[in-house]
Amino acid sequence: MRVGRIAPFLVLASATLLGGWFLQEGVAREENVYNQVRLFQEVVDYVSDQYVEEVDREEVYRSAIDGLLSGLGDPHTSFIAAREYENVRIRTQGDYGGVGLEVLPRDGHVTVMNPIPGGPGARAGIRPGDWFVTIDGTPAEGLDVDAAVELLRGEPGTPVEVEMGRPGLVDPIPFTLERAIIQLRAVPFVQRLEGDIGYVPLQVFQATARDELQAAVDSLRGQGVQRLILDLRGNPGGLLEEGIGVTELFVDDGATVVETRGRGAGQSARYDASTGPTFAGMPVVVLVDGASASASEIVAGALQDHDRAALVGTTTYGKGSVQSLFPLTAGNVLRLTTARWYTPVGRSIDREVGDAAPRADHAALALTGAVVEVEGELDRPAFRSTAGRPLLGGGGIVPDVRVLPDTLTTAETGAVRALYRQGGEFNAALFAYAVSYIQQHPGLALDFEVGAAELAGFRTVLDEREVEVSDGVFADAERYIRYHLEREIAVQAFGEAGGFRHSVRWDRQLSRAVQLISGVQTTRELLAAAREIEGSTALIAEEAAVEAAAEAEGPDPSTDEGSAP
C-alpha cells in the first residue's frame, strides 16, 4: 500500500519540477531574444545618429536584411521590395513581351539555363551557361533573378541591349534583343524514328504539359509505335502539378512521385500518383542533361526510382528547393527557401545540399554550342530503387547511362569562342544566309548538305556584313559552322521538326537511346540492357553500395592488423 501511494506523488513532483524548469527556460529564451532585438536597434540608432557621414535609416535596415539573407548562402532566397513586386505582378498580368530566356542564379550570376527555341534570345545566339553582365546599361552583378527579369520584360517589339559573359571568354558579348510575346508549346512536334520507336520532346511543364504529352504519345501509338524516347534535355521545369501529371502517365496509382521536407508548417508533404498509368508497360528512355531542372528532375527521378524508365545523357541541373512567398510590412515580400525535393526513395534533387557531388571536373563545348559539364569519377551516396536496383544520390539525377554530346576539340573550341566575340552578328549572318539559300533552292530536300561552295558563300555574307572572322578561325570552326548553317536552313525551311530530323545524325545521346531501346519488349529488359553497358551508373552505384555497407559494418576482425593472431 505504501508503494502505491508514493508512486503517484513522485510522478506529480517530477512534473511540477520539470514544469517549473521549462517555464524558466522559456522566460530566459524570451528575454534573450528581446535583448538581441534591443541590441540590434541600439546599433542601428548609433549608426543612424552618430556615424561620421549621414546614413539613411531605411537603407541601414535594408542592408541588414540583405546581410541576413545572403548569410544563408541560398541563391533562391531574396527580399523583394514592394515597388519591385508590384511592378512584376502588373507586368506578368499584362500584355508584355520578353526575350525568351529561362534564367536561374548560379555562381553569383543571373545565368541562362535555356533559351526558348525560336525566341529572341535563341535567335540572337545566346547559349545555356551565358550570364548577364549588363541589361540596358544596368550592371547585372548583384541583381536577383526577379530584378533581371523585370529589366528584360517590356513592350513587344522594343529593343533591349544586353552584354553576356560566356565561359572561356574574357570580354562580354553584346546583343540587341527585340522583345516578343513568347508562346511555347510543351510538345513542339513528335517524330517516329526507326522501327516502332517514337520520339517526343517535352520543352516545359506548363499548364497543358500532361495533355500535350498524352496526345503526342497517343498519336504515335496510332502509327504503330510501341517504344518511347522522352526528351527532357533543356527543360527548365515549370508547374509541379504538371510534373506529377506527366509521371502519372507511366507509374501505378498510389506510387510516390516526389516528397518535400521542410521545418515550417505544411512544408513537408508527399505527392502520390492518383490515376492509373495510361502507358503501362511501354518501354521508355528519358533523355536528360545539365539543363534539365526542377519538374524535369521530379519526373526523371520518379521514373528511375520506380524502375519505370532508363535515363540517358548527363547529370541534371539539381534545382531541388522549394520557395515560398511571405507578405511583409508595407507590401514587401520575402521569397524564402522552405523545403527541398526528394525522390520516392529519398534522394535529394538539390545540388545545394551538403552531400551534393561537385558539378563537374571541367567543362567542354558541344557542337551545338552548349557548355557541357564533364563529370569524372562519381563519388556519391548509394541508394536502391523500389525494386532494389542500385542508384546514385547526392543532388541532381544521375542517368543510368552517361553519354556526352558531340564535343569540340581544343582548336575548334578556341575558334568558336572567337566567333562568339562577334556577338549576335554571327547569328544574324546565319539567318540571312539561310533565308537567301532557301529562296535560291525552291525544291530543297530535307537531306541537303552544306559543302565547300555553301561555306564560301556564307563567308562572303560575313564579309559583306563586316563580321570579322579570320581565315584561320573560319577553318578551325568549319565543323561548328557547317552544323549551325545546316540547322538554320532546315529550321527556316521545314520548322523545328525539320531541324530535328536534319541534325539527328549528330545527336550521340539520342543515338545511344535508340540503340538501347531497340529490340527490347519490356521495361525489365530495357533496364537490364542499360546495366550491361560498360561504365553504366548501375555498376558504379553497386560498387558504392558495397563500400557503404562495408563501412557501416566496420573492419573485419580477421583482417585487422592490430588484432591478435
Tab-separated table of N, CA and C in Angstrom, residues 16 67 122 137 192 207 220 304 324 383 445 456 465 472 480 484-485 505 529 551 564:
chain	number	residue	atom	x	y	z
A	16	THR	N	5.892	18.708	-11.612
A	16	THR	CA	5.923	20.085	-11.107
A	16	THR	C	7.303	20.694	-11.276
A	67	GLY	N	21.992	41.372	-45.615
A	67	GLY	CA	23.094	40.639	-44.994
A	67	GLY	C	22.624	39.341	-44.367
A	122	ALA	N	17.356	33.012	-78.251
A	122	ALA	CA	17.899	31.898	-79.030
A	122	ALA	C	18.262	32.347	-80.434
A	137	GLY	N	22.378	48.767	-69.950
A	137	GLY	CA	23.326	49.625	-69.261
A	137	GLY	C	23.386	49.436	-67.766
A	192	ARG	N	8.307	9.789	-85.412
A	192	ARG	CA	8.513	8.342	-85.385
A	192	ARG	C	9.905	8.069	-85.929
A	207	ALA	N	0.878	24.622	-68.269
A	207	ALA	CA	-0.429	24.132	-67.831
A	207	ALA	C	-0.978	22.992	-68.679
A	220	LEU	N	1.412	8.748	-81.711
A	220	LEU	CA	2.488	7.848	-82.127
A	220	LEU	C	2.046	6.393	-82.041
A	304	GLN	N	12.916	6.804	-62.590
A	304	GLN	CA	14.100	5.997	-62.294
A	304	GLN	C	13.920	5.232	-60.992
A	324	SER	N	8.843	29.779	-50.992
A	324	SER	CA	7.533	30.296	-50.601
A	324	SER	C	7.616	31.817	-50.503
A	383	PHE	N	21.910	4.516	-53.264
A	383	PHE	CA	20.510	4.273	-52.939
A	383	PHE	C	20.045	3.039	-53.692
A	445	ALA	N	15.402	19.604	-100.565
A	445	ALA	CA	15.039	18.364	-99.869
A	445	ALA	C	15.646	18.356	-98.478
A	456	ALA	N	31.769	28.829	-98.650
A	456	ALA	CA	32.359	30.027	-99.265
A	456	ALA	C	31.317	31.133	-99.400
A	465	ARG	N	28.730	41.757	-94.288
A	465	ARG	CA	28.135	42.314	-93.061
A	465	ARG	C	29.208	42.805	-92.086
A	472	GLY	N	41.912	31.626	-90.421
A	472	GLY	CA	42.256	30.549	-89.508
A	472	GLY	C	41.102	30.157	-88.612
A	480	TYR	N	31.712	23.318	-86.742
A	480	TYR	CA	30.688	24.047	-85.990
A	480	TYR	C	29.838	24.892	-86.931
A	484	HIS	N	25.685	24.479	-87.729
A	484	HIS	CA	24.698	25.521	-87.456
A	484	HIS	C	24.111	26.114	-88.733
A	485	LEU	N	24.883	26.121	-89.802
A	485	LEU	CA	24.354	26.588	-91.072
A	485	LEU	C	23.278	25.638	-91.583
A	505	ARG	N	21.498	13.119	-86.885
A	505	ARG	CA	22.667	12.261	-87.073
A	505	ARG	C	23.849	12.689	-86.208
A	529	ALA	N	19.457	-4.147	-70.114
A	529	ALA	CA	20.356	-3.742	-71.195
A	529	ALA	C	21.186	-2.535	-70.787
A	551	GLU	N	31.629	-0.151	-44.811
A	551	GLU	CA	31.971	0.878	-43.831
A	551	GLU	C	31.016	0.849	-42.645
A	564	ALA	N	45.026	-9.820	-32.352
A	564	ALA	CA	45.935	-10.927	-32.002
A	564	ALA	C	45.784	-12.051	-32.998
